CSV table of C-alpha atoms in Angstrom, one decimal:
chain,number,residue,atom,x,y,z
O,1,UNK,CA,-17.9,0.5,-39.1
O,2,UNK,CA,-21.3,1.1,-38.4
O,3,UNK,CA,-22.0,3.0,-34.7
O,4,UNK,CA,-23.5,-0.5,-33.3
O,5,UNK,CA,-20.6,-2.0,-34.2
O,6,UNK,CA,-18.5,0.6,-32.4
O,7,UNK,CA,-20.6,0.0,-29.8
O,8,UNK,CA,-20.4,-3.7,-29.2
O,9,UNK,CA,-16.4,-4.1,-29.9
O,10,UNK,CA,-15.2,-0.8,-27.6
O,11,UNK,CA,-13.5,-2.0,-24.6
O,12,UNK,CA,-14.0,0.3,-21.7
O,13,UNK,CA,-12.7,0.8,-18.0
O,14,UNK,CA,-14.7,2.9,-15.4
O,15,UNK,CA,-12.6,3.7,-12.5
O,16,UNK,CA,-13.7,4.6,-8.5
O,17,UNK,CA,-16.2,3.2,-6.4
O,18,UNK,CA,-19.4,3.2,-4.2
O,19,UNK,CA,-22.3,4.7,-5.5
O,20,UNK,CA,-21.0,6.7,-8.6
O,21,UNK,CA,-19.1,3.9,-9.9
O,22,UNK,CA,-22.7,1.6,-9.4
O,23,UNK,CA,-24.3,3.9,-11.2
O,24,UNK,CA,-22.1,3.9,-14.4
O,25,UNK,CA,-21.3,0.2,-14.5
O,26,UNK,CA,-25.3,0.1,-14.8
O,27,UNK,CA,-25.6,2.4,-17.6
O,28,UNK,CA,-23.3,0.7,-19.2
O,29,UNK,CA,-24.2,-3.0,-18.9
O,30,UNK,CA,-25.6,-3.1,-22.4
O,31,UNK,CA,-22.0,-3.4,-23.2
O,32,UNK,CA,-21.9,-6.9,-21.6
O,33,UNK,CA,-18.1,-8.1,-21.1
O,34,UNK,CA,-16.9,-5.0,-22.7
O,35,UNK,CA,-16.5,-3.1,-19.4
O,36,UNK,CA,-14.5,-3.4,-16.5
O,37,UNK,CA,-15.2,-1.6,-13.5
O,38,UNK,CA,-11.8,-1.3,-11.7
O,39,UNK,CA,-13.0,-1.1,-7.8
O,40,UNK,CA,-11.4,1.0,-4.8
O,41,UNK,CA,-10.8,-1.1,-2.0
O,42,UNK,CA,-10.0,1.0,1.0
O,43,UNK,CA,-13.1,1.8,3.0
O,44,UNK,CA,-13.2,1.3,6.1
O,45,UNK,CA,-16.3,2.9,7.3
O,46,UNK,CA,-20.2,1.2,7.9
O,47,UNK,CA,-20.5,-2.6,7.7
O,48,UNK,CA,-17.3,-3.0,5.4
O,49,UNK,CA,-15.4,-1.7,8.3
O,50,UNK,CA,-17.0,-3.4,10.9
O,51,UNK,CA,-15.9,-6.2,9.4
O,52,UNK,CA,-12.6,-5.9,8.2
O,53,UNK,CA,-12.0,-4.8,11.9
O,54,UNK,CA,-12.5,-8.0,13.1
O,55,UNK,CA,-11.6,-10.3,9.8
O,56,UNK,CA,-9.6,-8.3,8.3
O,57,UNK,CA,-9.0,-8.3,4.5
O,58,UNK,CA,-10.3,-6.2,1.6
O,59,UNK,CA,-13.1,-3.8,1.5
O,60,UNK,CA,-16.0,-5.0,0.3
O,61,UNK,CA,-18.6,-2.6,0.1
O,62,UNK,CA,-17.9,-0.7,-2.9
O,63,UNK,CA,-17.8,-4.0,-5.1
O,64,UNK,CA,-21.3,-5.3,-3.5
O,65,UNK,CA,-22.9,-1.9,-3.8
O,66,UNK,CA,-21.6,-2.2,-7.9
O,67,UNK,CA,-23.3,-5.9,-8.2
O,68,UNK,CA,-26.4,-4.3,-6.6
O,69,UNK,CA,-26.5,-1.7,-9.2
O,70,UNK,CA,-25.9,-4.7,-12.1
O,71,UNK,CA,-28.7,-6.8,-11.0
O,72,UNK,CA,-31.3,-7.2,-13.9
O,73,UNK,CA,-33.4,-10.2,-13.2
O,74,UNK,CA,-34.7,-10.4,-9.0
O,75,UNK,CA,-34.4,-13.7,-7.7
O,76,UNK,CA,-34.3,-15.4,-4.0
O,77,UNK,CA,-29.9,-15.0,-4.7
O,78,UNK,CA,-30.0,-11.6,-5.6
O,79,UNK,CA,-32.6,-11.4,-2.6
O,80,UNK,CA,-29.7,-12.6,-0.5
O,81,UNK,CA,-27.1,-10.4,-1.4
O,82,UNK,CA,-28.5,-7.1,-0.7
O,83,UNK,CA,-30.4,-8.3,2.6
O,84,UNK,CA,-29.1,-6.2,5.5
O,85,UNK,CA,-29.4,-7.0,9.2
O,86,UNK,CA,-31.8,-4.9,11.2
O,87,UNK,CA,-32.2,-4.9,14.9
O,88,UNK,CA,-30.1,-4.2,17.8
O,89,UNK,CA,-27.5,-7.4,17.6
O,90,UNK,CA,-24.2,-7.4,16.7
O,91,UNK,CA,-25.3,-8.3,13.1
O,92,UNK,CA,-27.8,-5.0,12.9
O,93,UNK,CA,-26.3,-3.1,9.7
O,94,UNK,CA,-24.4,-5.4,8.6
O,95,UNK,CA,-24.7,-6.8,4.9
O,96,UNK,CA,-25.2,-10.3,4.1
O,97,UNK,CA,-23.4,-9.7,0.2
O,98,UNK,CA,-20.5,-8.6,2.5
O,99,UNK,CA,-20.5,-11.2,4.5
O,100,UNK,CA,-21.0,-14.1,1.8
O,101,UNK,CA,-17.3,-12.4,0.0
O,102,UNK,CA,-16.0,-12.1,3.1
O,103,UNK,CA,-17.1,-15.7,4.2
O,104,UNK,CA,-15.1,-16.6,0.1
O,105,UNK,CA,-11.8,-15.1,1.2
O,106,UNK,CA,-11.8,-16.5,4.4
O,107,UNK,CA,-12.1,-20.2,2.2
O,108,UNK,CA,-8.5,-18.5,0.6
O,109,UNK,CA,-10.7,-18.3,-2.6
O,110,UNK,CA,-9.3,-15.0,-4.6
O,111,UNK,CA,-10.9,-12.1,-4.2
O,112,UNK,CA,-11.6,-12.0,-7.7
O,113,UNK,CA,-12.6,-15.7,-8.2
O,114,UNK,CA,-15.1,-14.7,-5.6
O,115,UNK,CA,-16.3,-12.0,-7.6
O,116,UNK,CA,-16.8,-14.0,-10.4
O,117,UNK,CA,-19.1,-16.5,-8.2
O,118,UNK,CA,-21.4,-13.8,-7.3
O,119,UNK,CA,-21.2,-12.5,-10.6
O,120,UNK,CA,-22.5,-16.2,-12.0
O,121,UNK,CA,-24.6,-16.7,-9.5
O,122,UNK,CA,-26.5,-13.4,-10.0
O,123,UNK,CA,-26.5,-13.3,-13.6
O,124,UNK,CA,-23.9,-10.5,-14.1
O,125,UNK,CA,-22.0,-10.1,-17.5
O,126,UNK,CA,-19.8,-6.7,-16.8
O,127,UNK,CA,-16.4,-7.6,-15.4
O,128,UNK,CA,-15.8,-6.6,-11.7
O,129,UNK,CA,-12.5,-6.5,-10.7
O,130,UNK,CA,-11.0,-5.0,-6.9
O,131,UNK,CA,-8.1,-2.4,-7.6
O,132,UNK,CA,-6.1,-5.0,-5.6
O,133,UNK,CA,-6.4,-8.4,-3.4
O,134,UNK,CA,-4.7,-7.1,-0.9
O,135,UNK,CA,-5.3,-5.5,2.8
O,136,UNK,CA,-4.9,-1.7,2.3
O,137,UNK,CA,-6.0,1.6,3.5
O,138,UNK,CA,-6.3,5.2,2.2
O,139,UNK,CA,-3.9,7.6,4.3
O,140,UNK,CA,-3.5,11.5,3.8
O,141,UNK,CA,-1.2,13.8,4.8
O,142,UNK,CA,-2.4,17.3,5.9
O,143,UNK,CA,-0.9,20.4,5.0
O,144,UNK,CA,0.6,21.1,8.7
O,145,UNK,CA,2.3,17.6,7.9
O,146,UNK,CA,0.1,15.6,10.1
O,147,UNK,CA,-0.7,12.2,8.6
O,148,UNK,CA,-4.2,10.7,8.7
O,149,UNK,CA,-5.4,6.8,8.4
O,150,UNK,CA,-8.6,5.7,7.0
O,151,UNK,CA,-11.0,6.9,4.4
O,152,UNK,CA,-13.7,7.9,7.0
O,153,UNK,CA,-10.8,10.1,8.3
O,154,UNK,CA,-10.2,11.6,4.7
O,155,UNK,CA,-13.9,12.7,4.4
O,156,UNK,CA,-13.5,13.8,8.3
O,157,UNK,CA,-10.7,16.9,7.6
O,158,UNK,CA,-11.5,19.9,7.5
O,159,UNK,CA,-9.2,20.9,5.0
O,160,UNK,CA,-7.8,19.6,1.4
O,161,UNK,CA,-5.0,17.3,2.2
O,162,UNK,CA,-1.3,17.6,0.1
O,163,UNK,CA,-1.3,13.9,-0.1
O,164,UNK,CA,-2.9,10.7,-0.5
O,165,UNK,CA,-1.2,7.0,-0.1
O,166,UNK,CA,-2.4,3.8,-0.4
O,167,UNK,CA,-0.7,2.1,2.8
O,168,UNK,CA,1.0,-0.2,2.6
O,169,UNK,CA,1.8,0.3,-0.7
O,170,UNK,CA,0.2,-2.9,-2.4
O,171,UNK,CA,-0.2,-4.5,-5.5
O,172,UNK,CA,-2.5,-3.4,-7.8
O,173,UNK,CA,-4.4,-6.5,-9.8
O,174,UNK,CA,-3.1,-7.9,-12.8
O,175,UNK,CA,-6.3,-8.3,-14.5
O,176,UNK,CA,-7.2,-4.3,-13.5
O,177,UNK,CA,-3.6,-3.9,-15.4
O,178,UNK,CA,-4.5,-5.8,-18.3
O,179,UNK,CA,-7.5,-4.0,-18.5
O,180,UNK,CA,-6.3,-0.5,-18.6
O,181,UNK,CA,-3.9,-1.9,-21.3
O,182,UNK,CA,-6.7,-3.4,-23.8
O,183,UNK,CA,-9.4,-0.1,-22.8
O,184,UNK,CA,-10.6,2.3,-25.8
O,185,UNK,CA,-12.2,4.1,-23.5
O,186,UNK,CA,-11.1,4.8,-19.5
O,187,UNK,CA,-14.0,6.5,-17.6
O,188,UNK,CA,-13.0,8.3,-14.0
O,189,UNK,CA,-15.8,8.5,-12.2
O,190,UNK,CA,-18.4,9.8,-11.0
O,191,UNK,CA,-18.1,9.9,-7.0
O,192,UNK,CA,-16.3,10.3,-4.3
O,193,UNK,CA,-13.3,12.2,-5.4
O,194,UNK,CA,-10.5,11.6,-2.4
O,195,UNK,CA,-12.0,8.7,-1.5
O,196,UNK,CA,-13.2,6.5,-4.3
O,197,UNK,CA,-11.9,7.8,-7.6
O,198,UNK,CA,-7.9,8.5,-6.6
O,199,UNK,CA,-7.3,5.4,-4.5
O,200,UNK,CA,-6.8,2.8,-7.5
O,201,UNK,CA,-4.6,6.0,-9.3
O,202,UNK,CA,-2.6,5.4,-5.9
O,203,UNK,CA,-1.0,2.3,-7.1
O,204,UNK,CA,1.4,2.4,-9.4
O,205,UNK,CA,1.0,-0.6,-11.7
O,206,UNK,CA,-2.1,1.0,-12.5
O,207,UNK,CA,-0.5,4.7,-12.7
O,208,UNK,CA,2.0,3.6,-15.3
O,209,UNK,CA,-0.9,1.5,-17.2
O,210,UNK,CA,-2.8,4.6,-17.2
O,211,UNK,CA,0.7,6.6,-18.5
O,212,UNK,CA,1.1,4.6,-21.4
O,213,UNK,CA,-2.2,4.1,-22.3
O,214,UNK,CA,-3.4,5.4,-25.8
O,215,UNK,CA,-7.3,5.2,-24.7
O,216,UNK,CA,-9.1,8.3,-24.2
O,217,UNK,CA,-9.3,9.0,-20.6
O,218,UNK,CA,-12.5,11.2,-19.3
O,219,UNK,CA,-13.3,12.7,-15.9
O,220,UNK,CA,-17.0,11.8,-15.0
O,221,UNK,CA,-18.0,15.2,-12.9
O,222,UNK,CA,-20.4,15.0,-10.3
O,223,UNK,CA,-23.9,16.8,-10.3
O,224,UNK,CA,-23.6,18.3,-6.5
O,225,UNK,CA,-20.7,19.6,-4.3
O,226,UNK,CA,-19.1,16.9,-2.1
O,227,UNK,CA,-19.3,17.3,1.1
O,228,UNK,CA,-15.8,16.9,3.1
O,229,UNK,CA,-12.4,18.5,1.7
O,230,UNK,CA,-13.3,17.3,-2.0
O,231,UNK,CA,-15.7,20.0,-2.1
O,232,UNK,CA,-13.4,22.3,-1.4
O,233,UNK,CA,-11.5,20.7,-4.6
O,234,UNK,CA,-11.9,22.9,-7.9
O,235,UNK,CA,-12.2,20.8,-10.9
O,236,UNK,CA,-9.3,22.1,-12.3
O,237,UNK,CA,-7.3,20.7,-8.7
O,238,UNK,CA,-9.2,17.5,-9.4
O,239,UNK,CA,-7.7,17.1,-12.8
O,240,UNK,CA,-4.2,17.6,-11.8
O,241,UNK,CA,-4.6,15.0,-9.0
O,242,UNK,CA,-5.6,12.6,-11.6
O,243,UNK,CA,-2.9,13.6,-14.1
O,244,UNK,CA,0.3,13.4,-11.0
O,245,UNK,CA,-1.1,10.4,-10.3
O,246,UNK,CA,-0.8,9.0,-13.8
O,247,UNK,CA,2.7,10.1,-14.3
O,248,UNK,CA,1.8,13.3,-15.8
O,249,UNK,CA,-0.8,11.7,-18.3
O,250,UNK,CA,-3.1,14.5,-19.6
O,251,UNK,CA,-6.9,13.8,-18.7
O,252,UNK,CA,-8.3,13.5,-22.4
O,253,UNK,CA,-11.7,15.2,-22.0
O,254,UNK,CA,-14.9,16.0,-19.3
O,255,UNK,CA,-18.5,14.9,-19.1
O,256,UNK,CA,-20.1,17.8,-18.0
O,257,UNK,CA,-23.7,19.5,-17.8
O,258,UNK,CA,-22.5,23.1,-18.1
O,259,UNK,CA,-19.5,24.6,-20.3
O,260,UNK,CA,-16.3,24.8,-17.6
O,261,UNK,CA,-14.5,27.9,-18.5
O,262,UNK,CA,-12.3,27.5,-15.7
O,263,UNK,CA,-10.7,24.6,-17.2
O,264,UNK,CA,-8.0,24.6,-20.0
O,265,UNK,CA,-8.8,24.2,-23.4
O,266,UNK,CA,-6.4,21.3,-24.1
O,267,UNK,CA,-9.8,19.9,-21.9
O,268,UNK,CA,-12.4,18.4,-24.9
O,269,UNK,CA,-15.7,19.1,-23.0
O,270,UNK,CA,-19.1,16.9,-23.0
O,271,UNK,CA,-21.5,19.0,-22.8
O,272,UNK,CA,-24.7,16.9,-21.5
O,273,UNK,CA,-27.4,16.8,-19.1
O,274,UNK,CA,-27.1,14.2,-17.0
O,275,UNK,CA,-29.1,14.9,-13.8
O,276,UNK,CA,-32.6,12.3,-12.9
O,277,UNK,CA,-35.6,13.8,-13.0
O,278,UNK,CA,-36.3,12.6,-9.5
O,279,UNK,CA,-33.0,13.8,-7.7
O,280,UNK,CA,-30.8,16.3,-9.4
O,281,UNK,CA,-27.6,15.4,-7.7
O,282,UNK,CA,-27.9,11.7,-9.3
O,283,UNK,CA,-27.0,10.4,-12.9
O,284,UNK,CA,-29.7,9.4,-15.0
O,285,UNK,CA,-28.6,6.0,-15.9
O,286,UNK,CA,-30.1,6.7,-19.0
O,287,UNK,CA,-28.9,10.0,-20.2
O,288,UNK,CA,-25.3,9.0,-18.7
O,289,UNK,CA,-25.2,5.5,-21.5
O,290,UNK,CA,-26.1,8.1,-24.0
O,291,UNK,CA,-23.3,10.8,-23.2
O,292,UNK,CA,-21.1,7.5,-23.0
O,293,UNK,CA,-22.2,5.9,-26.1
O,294,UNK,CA,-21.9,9.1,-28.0
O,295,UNK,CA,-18.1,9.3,-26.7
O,296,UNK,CA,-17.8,6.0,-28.9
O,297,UNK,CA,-19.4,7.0,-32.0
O,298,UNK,CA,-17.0,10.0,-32.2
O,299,UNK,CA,-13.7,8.2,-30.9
């Protein structure tokens, strides 16, 4: 089988959200269909929380802020979707891509039939789909035992928590299931650790998916220290989160810029650089569909 081949028939999942999920959904939309970004859905901070304080429902942010990053062609509907309010009103901040899915699930369309609108609408081939359909927020307890509720709290502590939870404990979605199932290739990350890239791990349909699956699973690193208690997270910590998570699943491998010798060796590690030219705490879109696409050759 020749490498394009490879390229063109590997199925592969990217897991987390915000801005490091964005970023590798785009460097990997030359894969059209072939990727699923599997999408955290428990912020609750900025416009997202704004409004799912007064709607209520799923967060939307990190699945707009993924679109975003997926839009090839500009036009007056992609226009639309990224325009944010300015001003002093009560609709300063807020985005109108947030509003229009917010505006779909109030019409009791899916969540992910609304998705798939946008997606048409905008001209977007990868698949999108929310971790679940359902109201839920990231919780953490703290090592004095204290529990905490929201993901702006989680980023607030000043300490690494012993605990996350997805509360209440909902649903994960089928086709996020179905996708882990089918993947070749399972990405986690880059981004947000607490926050973005464990929340989806939180839910079990999609812990035991991940436990059974024969794909290669990868940890994405990120470029910079977080800020917040994941920065107070080793890589090595990181890892084990991810593997409890999954059931005790080993992590397969890690895309890194620097040999890790802190890690174990059962850890295959990617050695590449990664960082843009421009800002060296970003991913090169670029550089990260090579480190990916290189990943497939040598499956």
């Amino acid at each position: 089988m020749t490498n394009t081949t490879l390229e063109n028939s590997t199925k592969i999942v990217a897991i987390g959200g915000g801005h490091g999920l964005g970023r590798m959904l785009s460097a990997l939309s030359d894969h059209g269909s072939n990727v699923t970004g599997i999408v955290t859905t428990t912020d609750n901070g900025g416009s997202t929380g704004r409004i799912r304080a007064c709607q209520g429902g799923i967060a939307w942010g990190d699945t707009r802020n993924c679109i975003n990053q997926l839009i090839t062609e500009p036009s007056v509907g992609s226009m639309i979707f990224e325009y944010r309010f300015k001003g002093t009103g009560e609709l300063s901040g807020h985005n109108l891509g947030n509003l229009m899915l917010t505006a779909l699930g109030n019409l009791s369309i899916r969540p992910l039939d609304a998705i798939n609108l946008i997606r048409d609408m905008l001209k977007v081939e990868t698949q999108i789909v929310p971790m679940s359909e359902h109201p839920a927020d990231l919780s953490a307890m703290t090592p004095t035992g204290d529990v905490i509720y929201g993901e702006t709290s989680v980023d607030e502590l000043q300490e690494v928590p012993q605990r996350l939870y997805v509360e209440p404990a909902v649903p994960a979605t089928k086709e996020a299931v179905s996708a882990i199932e089918n993947a070749d290739l399972i990405l986690l990350g880059p981004g947000s650790f607490l926050t973005s890239v464990m929340p989806p791990l939180l839910l079990k349909e999609i812990a035991a998916a991940l436990k059974a699956s024969s794909a290669r699973i990868v940890f994405v690193t990120n470029l910079d220290k977080e800020k917040g208690p994941a920065g107070m997270m080793s890589l090595e910590t990181m890892l084990h989160w991810c593997e409890r998570a999954m059931g005790g699943r080993y992590v397969d491998g890690v895309i890194t810029e620097q040999h890790l010798p802190e890690i174990a060796p059962r850890y295959e590690q990617f050695i590449e650089t990664l960082a843009a030219s421009n800002h060296n705490w970003r991913h090169d879109r670029t550089k990260l569909k090579d480190a990916i696409n290189k990943l497939i050759v040598c499956r």
